[in-house]
Coordinates of C-alpha atoms and ligand atoms in Angstrom, one line a residue:
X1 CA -5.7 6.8 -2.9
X2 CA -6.3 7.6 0.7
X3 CA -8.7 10.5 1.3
X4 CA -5.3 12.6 2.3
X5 CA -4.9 14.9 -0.8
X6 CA -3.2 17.6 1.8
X7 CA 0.4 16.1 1.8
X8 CA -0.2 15.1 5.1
X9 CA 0.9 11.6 6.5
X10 CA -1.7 9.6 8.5
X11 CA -0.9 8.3 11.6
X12 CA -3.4 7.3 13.6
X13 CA -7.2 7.1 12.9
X14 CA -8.0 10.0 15.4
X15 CA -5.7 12.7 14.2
X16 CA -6.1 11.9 10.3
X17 CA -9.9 12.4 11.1
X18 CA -9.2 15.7 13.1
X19 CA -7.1 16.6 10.5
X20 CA -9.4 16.0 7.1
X21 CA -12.1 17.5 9.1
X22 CA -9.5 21.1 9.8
X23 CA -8.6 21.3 5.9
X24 CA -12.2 20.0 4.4
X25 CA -13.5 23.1 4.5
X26 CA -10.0 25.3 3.7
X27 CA -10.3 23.1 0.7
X28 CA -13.5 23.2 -0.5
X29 CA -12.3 27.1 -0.6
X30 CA -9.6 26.5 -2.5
X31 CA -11.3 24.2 -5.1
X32 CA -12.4 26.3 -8.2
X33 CA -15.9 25.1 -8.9
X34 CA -16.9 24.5 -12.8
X35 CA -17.9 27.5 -14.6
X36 CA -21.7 27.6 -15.9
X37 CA -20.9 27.7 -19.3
X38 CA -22.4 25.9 -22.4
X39 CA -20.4 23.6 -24.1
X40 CA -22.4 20.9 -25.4
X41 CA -25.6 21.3 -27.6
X42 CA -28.8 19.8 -26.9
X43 CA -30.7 18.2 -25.5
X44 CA -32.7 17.9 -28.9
X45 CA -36.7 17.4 -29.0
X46 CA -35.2 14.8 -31.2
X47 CA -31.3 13.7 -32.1
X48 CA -30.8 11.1 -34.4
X49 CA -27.1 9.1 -34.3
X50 CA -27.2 7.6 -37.7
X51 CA -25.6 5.0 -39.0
X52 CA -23.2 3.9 -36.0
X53 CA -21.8 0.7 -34.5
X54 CA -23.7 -0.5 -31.3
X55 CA -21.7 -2.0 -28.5
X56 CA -24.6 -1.6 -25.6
X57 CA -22.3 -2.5 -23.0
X58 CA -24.5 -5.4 -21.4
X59 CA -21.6 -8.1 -23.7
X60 CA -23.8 -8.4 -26.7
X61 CA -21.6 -8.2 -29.6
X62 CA -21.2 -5.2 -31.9
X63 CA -24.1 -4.6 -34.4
X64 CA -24.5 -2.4 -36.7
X65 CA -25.1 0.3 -38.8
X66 CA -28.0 1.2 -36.4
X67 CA -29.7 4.2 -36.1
X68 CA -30.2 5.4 -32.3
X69 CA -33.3 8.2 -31.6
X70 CA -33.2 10.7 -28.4
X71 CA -35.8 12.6 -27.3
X72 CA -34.9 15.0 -25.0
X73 CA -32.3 13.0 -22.3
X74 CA -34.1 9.4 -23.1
X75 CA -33.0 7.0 -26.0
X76 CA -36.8 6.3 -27.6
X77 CA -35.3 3.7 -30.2
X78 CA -32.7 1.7 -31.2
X79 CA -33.4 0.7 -35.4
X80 CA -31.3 -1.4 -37.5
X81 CA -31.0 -0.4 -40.8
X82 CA -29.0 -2.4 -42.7
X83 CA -25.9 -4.7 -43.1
X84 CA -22.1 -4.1 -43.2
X85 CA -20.5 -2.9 -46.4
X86 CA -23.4 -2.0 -48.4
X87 CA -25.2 0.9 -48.6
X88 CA -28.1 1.8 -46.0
X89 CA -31.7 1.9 -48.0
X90 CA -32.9 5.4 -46.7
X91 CA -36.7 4.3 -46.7
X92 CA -35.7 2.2 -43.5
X93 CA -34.4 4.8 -41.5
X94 CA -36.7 6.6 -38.6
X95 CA -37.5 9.9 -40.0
X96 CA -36.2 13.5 -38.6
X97 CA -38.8 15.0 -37.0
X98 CA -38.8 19.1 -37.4
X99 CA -36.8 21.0 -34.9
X100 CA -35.0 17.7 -34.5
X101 CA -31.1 17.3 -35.5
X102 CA -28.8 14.3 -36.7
X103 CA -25.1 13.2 -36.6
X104 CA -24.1 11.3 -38.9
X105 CA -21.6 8.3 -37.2
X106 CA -21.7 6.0 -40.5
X107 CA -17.7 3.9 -39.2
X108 CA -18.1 5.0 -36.0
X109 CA -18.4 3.1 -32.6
X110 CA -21.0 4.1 -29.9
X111 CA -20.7 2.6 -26.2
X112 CA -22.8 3.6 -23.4
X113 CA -21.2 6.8 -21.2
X114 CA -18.4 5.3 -19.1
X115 CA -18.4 5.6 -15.8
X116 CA -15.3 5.9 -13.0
X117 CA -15.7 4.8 -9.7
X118 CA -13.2 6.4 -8.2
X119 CA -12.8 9.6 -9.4
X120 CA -11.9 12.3 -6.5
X121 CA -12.6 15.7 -7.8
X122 CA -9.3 17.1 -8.0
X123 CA -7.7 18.8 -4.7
X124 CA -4.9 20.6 -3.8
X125 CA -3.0 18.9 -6.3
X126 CA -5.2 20.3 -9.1
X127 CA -7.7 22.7 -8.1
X128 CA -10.0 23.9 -10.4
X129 CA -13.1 21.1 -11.4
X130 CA -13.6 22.6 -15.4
X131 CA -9.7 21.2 -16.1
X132 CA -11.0 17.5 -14.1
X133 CA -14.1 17.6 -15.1
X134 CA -13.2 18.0 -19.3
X135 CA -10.6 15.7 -18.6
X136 CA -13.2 12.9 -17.9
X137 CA -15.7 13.9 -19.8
X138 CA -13.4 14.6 -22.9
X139 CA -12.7 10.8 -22.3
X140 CA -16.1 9.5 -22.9
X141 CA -16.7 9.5 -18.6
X142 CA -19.9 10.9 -18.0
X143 CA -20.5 9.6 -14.3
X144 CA -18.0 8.8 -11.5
X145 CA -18.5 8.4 -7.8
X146 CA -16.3 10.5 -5.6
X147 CA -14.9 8.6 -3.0
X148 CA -14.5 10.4 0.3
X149 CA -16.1 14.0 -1.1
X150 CA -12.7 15.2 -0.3
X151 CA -13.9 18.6 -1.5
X152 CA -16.6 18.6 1.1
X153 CA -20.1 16.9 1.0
X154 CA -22.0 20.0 -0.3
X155 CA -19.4 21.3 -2.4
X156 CA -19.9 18.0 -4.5
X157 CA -23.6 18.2 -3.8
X158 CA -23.8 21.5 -5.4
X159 CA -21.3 20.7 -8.4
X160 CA -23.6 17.3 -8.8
X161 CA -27.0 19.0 -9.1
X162 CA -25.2 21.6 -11.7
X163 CA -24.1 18.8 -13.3
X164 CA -27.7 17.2 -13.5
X165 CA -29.9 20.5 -14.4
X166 CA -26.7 21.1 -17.4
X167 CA -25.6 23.9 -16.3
X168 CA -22.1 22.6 -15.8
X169 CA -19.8 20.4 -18.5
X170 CA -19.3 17.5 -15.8
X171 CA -20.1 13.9 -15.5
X172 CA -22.7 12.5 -13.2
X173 CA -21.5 13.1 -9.7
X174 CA -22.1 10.2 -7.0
X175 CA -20.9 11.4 -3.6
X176 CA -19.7 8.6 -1.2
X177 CA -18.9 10.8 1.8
X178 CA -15.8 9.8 4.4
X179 CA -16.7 8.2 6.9
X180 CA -16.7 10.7 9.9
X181 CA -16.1 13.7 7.9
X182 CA -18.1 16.6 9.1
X183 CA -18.2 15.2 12.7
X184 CA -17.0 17.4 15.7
X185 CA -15.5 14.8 18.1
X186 CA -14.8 12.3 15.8
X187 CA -16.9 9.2 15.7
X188 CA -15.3 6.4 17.4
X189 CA -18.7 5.0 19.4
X190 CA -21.4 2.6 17.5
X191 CA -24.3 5.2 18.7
X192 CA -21.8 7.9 16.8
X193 CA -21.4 5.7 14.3
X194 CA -25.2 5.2 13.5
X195 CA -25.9 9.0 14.2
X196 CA -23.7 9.8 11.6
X197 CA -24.5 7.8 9.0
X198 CA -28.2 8.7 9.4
X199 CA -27.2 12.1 9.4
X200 CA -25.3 11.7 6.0
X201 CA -28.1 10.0 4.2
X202 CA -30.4 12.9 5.2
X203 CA -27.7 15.6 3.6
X204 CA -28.0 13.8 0.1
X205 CA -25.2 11.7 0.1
X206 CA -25.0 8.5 -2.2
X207 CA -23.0 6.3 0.2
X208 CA -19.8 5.9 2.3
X209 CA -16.7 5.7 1.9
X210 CA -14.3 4.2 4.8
X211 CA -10.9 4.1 5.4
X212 CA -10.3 3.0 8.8
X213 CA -12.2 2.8 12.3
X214 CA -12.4 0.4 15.4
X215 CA -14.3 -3.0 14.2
X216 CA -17.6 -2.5 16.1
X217 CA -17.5 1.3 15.0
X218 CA -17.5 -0.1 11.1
X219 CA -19.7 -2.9 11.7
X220 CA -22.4 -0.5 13.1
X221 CA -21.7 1.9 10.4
X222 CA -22.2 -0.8 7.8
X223 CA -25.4 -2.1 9.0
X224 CA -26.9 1.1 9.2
X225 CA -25.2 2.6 6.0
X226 CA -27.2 -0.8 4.0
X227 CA -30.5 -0.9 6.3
X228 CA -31.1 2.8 5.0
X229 CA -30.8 1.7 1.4
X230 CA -27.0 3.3 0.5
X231 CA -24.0 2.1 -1.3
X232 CA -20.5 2.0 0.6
X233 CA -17.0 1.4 -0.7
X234 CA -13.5 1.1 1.6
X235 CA -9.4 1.4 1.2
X236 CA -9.0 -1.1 4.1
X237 CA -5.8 0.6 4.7
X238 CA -3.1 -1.5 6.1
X239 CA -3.6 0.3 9.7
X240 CA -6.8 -1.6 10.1
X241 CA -6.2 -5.0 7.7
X242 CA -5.1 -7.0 10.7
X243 CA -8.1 -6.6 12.9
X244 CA -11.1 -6.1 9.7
X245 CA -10.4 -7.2 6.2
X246 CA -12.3 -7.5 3.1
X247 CA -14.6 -10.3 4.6
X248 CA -15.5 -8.6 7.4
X249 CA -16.4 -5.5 5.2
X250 CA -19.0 -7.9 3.0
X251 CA -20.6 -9.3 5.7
X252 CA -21.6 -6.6 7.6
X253 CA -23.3 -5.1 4.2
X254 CA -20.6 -2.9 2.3
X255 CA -21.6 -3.4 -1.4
X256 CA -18.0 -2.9 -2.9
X257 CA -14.1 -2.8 -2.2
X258 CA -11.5 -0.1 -3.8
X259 CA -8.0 -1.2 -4.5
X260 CA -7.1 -4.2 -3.2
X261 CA -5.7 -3.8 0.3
X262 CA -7.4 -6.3 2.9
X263 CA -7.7 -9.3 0.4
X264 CA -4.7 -10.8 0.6
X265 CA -5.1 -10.4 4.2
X266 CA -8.7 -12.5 3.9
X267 CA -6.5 -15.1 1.7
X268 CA -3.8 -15.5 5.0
X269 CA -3.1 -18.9 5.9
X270 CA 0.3 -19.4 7.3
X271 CA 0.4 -16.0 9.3
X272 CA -2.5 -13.4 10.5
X273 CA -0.4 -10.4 9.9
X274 CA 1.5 -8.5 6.7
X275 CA 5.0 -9.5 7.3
X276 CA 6.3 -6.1 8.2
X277 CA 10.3 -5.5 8.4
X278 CA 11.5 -4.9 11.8
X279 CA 12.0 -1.2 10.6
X280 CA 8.6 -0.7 8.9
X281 CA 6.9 3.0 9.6
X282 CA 3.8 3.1 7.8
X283 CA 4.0 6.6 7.6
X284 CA 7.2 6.3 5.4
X285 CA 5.4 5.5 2.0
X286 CA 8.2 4.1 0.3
X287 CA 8.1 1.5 3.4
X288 CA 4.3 1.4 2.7
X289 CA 4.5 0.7 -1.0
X290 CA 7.7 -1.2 -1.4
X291 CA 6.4 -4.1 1.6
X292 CA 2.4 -3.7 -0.3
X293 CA 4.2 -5.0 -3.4
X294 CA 5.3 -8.6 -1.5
X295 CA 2.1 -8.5 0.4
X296 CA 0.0 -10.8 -2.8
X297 CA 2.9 -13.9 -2.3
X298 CA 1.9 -14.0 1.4
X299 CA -1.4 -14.8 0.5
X300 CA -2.6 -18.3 -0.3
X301 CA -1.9 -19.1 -4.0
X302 CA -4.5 -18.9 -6.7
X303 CA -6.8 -21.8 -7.2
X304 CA -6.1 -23.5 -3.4
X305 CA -8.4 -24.0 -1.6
X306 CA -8.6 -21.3 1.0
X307 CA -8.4 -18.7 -2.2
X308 CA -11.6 -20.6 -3.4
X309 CA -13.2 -20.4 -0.2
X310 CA -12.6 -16.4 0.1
X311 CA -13.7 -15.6 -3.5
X312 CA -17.1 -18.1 -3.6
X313 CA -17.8 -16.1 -0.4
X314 CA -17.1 -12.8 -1.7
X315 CA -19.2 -13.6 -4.5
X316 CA -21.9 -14.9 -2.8
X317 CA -22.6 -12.1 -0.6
X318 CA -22.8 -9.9 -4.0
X319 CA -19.6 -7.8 -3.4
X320 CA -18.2 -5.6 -6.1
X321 CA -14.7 -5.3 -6.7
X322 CA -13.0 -1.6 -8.0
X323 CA -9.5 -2.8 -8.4
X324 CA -8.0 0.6 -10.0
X325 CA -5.4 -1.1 -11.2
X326 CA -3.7 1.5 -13.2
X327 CA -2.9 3.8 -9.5
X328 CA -0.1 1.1 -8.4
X329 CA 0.9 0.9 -12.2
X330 CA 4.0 3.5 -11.6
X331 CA 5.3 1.1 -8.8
X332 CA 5.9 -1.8 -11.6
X333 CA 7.4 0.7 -14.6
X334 CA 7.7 4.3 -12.7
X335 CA 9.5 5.5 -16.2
X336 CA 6.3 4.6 -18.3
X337 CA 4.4 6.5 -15.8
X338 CA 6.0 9.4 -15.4
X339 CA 7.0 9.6 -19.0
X340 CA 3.3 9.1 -20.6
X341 CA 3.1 11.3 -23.8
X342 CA -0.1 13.6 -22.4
X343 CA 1.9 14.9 -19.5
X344 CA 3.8 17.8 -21.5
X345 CA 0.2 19.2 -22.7
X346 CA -2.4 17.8 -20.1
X347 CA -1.0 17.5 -16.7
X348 CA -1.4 20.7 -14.7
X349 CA 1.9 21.8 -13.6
X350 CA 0.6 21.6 -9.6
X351 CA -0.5 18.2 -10.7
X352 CA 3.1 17.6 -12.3
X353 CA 4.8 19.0 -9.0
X354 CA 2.5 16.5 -6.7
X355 CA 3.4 13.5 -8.3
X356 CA 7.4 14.4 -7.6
X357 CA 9.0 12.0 -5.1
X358 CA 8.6 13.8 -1.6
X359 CA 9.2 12.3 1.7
X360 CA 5.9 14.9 2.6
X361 CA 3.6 14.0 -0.1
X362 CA 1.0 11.2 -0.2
X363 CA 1.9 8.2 -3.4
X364 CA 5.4 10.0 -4.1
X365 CA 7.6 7.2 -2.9
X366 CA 10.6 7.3 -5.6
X367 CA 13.1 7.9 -3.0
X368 CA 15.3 4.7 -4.0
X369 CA 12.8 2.8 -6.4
X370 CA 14.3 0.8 -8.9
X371 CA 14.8 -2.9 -10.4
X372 CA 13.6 -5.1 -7.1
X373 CA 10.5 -2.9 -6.5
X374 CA 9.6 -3.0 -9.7
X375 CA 9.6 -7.0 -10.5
X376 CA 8.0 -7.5 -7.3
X377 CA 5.4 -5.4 -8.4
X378 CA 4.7 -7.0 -11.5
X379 CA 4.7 -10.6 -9.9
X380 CA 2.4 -8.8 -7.4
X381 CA -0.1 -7.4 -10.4
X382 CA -0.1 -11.0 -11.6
X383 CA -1.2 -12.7 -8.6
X384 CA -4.0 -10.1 -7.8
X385 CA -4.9 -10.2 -11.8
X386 CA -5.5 -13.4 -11.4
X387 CA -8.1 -13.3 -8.6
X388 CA -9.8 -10.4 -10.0
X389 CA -10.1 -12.0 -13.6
X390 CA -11.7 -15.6 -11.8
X391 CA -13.7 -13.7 -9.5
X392 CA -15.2 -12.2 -13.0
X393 CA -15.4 -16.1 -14.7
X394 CA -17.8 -16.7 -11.2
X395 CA -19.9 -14.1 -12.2
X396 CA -18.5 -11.3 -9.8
X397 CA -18.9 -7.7 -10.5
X398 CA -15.6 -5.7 -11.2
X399 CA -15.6 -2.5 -12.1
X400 CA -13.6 0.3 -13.5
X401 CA -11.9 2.9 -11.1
X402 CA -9.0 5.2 -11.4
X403 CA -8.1 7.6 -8.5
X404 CA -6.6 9.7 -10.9
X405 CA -4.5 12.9 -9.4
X406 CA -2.0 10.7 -7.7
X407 CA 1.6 8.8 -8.7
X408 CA 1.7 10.3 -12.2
X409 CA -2.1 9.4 -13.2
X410 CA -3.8 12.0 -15.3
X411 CA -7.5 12.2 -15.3
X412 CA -9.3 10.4 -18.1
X413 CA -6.1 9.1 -19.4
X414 CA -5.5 6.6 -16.4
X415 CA -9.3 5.5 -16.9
X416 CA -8.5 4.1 -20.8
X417 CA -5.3 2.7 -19.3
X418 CA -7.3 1.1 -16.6
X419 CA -8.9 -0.7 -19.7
X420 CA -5.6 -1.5 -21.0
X421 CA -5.2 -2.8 -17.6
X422 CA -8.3 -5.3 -17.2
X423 CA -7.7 -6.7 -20.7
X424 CA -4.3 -7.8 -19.3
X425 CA -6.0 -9.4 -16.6
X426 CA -7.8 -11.3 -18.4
X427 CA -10.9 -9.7 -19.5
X428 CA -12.0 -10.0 -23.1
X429 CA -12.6 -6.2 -24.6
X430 CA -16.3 -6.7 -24.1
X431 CA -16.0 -7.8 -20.6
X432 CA -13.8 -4.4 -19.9
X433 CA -16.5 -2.2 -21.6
X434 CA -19.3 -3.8 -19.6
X435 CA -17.5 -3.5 -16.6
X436 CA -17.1 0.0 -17.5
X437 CA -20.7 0.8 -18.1
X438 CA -23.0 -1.7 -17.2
X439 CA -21.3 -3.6 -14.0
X440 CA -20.4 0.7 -12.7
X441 CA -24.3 1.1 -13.0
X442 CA -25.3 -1.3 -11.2
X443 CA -22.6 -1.3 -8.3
X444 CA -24.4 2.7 -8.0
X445 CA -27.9 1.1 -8.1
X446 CA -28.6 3.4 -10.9
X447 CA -29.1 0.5 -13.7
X448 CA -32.4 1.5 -14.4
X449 CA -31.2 4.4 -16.2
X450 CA -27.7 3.9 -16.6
X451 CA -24.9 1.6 -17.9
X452 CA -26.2 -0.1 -21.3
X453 CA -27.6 1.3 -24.4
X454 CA -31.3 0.7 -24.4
X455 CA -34.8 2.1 -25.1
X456 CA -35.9 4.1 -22.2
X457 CA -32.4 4.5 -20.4
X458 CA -30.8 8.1 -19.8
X459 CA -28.7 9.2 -23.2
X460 CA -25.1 9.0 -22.1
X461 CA -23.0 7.6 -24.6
X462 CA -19.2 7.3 -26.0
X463 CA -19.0 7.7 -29.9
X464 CA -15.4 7.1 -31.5
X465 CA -14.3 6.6 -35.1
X466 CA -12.2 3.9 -34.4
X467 CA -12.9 0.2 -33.4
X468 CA -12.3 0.5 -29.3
X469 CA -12.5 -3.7 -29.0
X470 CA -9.3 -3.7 -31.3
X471 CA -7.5 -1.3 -29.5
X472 CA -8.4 0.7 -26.4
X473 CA -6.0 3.3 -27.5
X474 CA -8.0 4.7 -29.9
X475 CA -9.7 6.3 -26.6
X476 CA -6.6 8.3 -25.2
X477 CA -7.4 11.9 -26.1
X478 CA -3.2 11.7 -27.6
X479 CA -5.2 9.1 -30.2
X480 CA -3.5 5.7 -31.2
X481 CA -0.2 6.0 -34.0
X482 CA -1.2 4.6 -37.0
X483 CA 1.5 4.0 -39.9
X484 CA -0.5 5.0 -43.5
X485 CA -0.5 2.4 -46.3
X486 CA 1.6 5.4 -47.8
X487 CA 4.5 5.5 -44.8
X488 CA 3.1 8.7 -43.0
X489 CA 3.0 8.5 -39.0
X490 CA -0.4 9.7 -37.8
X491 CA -2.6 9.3 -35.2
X492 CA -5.7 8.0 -35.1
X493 CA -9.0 8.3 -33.1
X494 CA -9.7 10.1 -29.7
X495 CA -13.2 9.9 -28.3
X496 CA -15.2 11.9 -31.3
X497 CA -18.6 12.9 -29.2
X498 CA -19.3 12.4 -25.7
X499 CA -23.3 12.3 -25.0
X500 CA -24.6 13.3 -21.7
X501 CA -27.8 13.8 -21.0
X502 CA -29.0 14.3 -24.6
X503 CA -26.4 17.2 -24.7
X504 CA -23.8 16.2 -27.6
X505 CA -20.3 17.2 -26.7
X506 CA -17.0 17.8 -29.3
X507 CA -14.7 15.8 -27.0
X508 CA -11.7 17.2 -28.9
X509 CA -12.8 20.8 -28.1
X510 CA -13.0 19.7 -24.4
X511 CA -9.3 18.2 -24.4
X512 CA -8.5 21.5 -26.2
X513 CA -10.2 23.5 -23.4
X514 CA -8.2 21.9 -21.1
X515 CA -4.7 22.3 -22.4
X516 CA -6.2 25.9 -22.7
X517 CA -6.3 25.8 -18.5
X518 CA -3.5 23.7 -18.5
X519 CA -1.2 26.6 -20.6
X520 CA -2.5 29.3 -18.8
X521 CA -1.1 28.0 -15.0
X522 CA 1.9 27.2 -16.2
X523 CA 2.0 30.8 -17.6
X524 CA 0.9 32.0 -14.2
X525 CA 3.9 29.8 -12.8
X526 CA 6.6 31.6 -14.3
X527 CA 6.3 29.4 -18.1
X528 CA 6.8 26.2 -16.1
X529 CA 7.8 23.6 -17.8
X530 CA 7.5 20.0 -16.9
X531 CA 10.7 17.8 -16.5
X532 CA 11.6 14.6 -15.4
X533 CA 12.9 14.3 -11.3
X534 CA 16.6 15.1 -10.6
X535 CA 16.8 16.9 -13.9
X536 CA 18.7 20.1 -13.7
X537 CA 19.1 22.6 -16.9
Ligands
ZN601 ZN1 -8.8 7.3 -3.7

């Protein structure tokens, strides 16, 4: 979502700036950084994952059993030893070295880490990093970009070098900083512009992300943002869609898009503007999502040719598209959303209270939403599926995003329903794990180390003991329901160890840890208890 994760409503570009740069800081305060504790073991002079299934994430086809050898944070080798459904001949098998240590994952899957490209790092909404953090890394996440640094630039620096030197249980933090934030008088000159962005490469940031400025203010921005080397992402929000839209965006230099707001406005060809109602206020959200949900059947229809001409533009200039599907996914079946199964146990009841419809709160638009919002949503998905499943058969980079922490998305959860997501667009199960892993690494530049399974690259991995390609719901951390061949209801998989770094994590004990944090603020709240909106006892 939009960088405003203080309940505030954005009117105009000035005073949302002023604004995120008043409460940046109050934030930061209130944000509850990740405790230094140890819950992983490793990194290992030598670890040894025996015996697993290999999906490297670059769309090479399982293959296994392999054995996989670490040294310290570095896979060293990759071994087959043997076939399918007949015993491994232990005289093939690297050997353990002393001091060294082994898992046996003989049945099990192993994918590289996965990584979330939109993950903001909690907020007001849920304010202490250990409970987001586990949350991601309990699902098998073990990088995301923050978009925006909403906790602050050095706050996420700080948490991000933790993260690195293992002092934390976190993913990899890549910090996209607002654009603007941290500047006195607001940036709203070219020279600002470039000033600033200089400035934020020299604090350590990864990249930018933008939301909204004047067209020669972005187009400045841009330049400079790519001629220093970084990465930078947008939300063309609708306030700026008419005047700068996707295309503009790629040809000035951004490298990728989030959501998908300011590409049906590139795909126009019978009008130049959203066709607003007459009593549209962009500042009521329920206008704002309700009119976004007839905004893909204003644009020109798939396959014509002014849809070609966008996306074989798009693709050529290399630009990466972060639909994050799952965050609209309440505004086509709000009951499915709000009633997932891991909200009793995993959603943090100030997480719970956020996603309530209020007139106040940002992506809490349930004030009348029903039947015709809903099936204009879903023929909405399917015309903006479609152009994100072609713009993968061109060979376009899409990744995998959540922005988790708004309209009844969980953290880590909403990343394997993102999965779910892209399979229904389209994408075959490998093309949703390399977008996850691979197509995230190299949309961060970081490919060289990240993304795939392969000797010499960092040891971040996903292991589960469940096939993942037939069913992505074997990753939930609620597991999949499986009916036994004796009539018993259980449940099945949950991600088994999540590798970062070398260090081997118990995923399970991480998901338990947080409904740990998760039992203690609602104890703190009076025994809060979540129920559904409207529902009085
Ligand atoms: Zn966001």
């Amino acid at each position: 979502m939009e960088n405003n994760r203080y309940c505030l409503s954005h009117r105009f570009v000035a005073a949302l700036l002023f604004t995120l740069l008043g409460f940046q800081s109050l934030f930061a305060q209130g944000m509850k950084k990740a405790p230094e504790v140890k819950d992983g073991d490793g990194p290992y002079s030598q670890l040894i994952i025996r015996g697993v299934t290999l999906i490297d994430g670059t769309g090479a086809p399982p293959m296994g059993p392999v054995d996989i050898v670490v040294k310290g944070n570095r896979i060293a080798a990759i071994r087959n030893v043997g076939y399918p459904g007949v015993p491994i001949n232990p005289n093939s098998r690297p050997k353990l070295e002393p001091g060294g240590k082994e898992v046996n994952a003989e049945g099990m899957y192993l994918m590289p880490g996965f990584i979330d490209m939109h993950g903001h790092i909690g907020g007001g909404q849920a304010p202490i990093a250990e409970y987001v953090f586990k949350l991601w890394m309990a699902h098998g996440i073990t990088a995301i970009r923050d978009p925006s640094a909403g906790n602050g630039l050095d706050w996420v620096l700080d948490e991000k070098q933790k993260s690195a030197a293992g002092l934390i249980t976190a993913p990899r933090l890549f910090a996209y900083t607002a654009f603007g934030q941290g500047a006195k008088d607001g940036v709203d000159t070219p020279e600002k512009a470039v000033e600033w962005v200089r400035e934020n490469a020299k604090r350590g940031a990864d990249g930018i992300k933008f939301f909204n400025a004047a067209p020669e203010v972005l187009d400045a921005a841009i330049r400079e943002n790519k001629r220093l080397g970084l990465r930078s992402t947008s939300h063309h929000n609708q306030l700026s869609v008419a005047r700068w839209n996707v295309l503009d965006s790629a040809r000035a230099g951004m490298t990728s898009m989030e959501h998908w707001y300011g590409l049906p406005e590139a795909l126009f060809t019978n009008k130049t503007i959203q066709d607003y109602p007459v009593n549209y206020n962009y500042s009521d959200e329920s206008h704002r999502f309700e009119e976004a949900g007839k905004l893909w059947k204003q644009a020109a229809p798939p396959y014509s040719e002014h849809w070609n001409k966008v996306m074989n533009e798009l693709l050529s200039l290399g630009y990466v598209l972060d639909p994050t599907f799952n965050i609209y996914e309440a505004s086509r079946d709000l009951m499915r959303a709000r009633r997932a199964e891991w909200h009793e146990n995993y959603t943090l009841p100030q997480l719970w209270e956020f996603f309530q419809p209020n007139r106040r709160a940002h992506g809490s638009y349930w004030f009348n939403w029903g039947t015709e919002q809903e099936v204009e949503w879903r023929n909405n998905y399917h015309l903006w599926m479609t152009f994100i499943n072609e713009y993968k058969n061109r060979g376009g980079k899409v990744t995998l995003g959540t922005d988790s922490g708004y309209i009844f998305q969980t953290y880590g959860f909403s990343y394997v329903r993102e999965m779910e997501l892209m399979r229904e667009a389209g994408f075959s199960p490998l093309e949703v794990i390399r977008s996850a892993t691979l197509y995230g690494a190299q949309a961060l530049g970081v490919e060289k180390d990240l993304g795939s399974v392969e000797v010499g690259k960092l040891a971040d991995f996903v292991i589960v003991d469940q096939n993942p390609l037939a069913n992505f719901q074997v990753l939930y951390g609620t597991g999949a329901i499986k009916l036994t061949e004796d009539n018993k209801v259980t449940r099945v998989g949950g991600v088994k160890y999540t590798v970062k770094d070398g260090i081997v994590y118990d995923a399970k004990k991480l998901l338990a840890d947080v409904k740990r944090i998760v039992d203690e603020e609602k104890k703190k709240m009076n025994n809060y208890v979540i129920r559904q909106p409207g529902i009085v006892d």
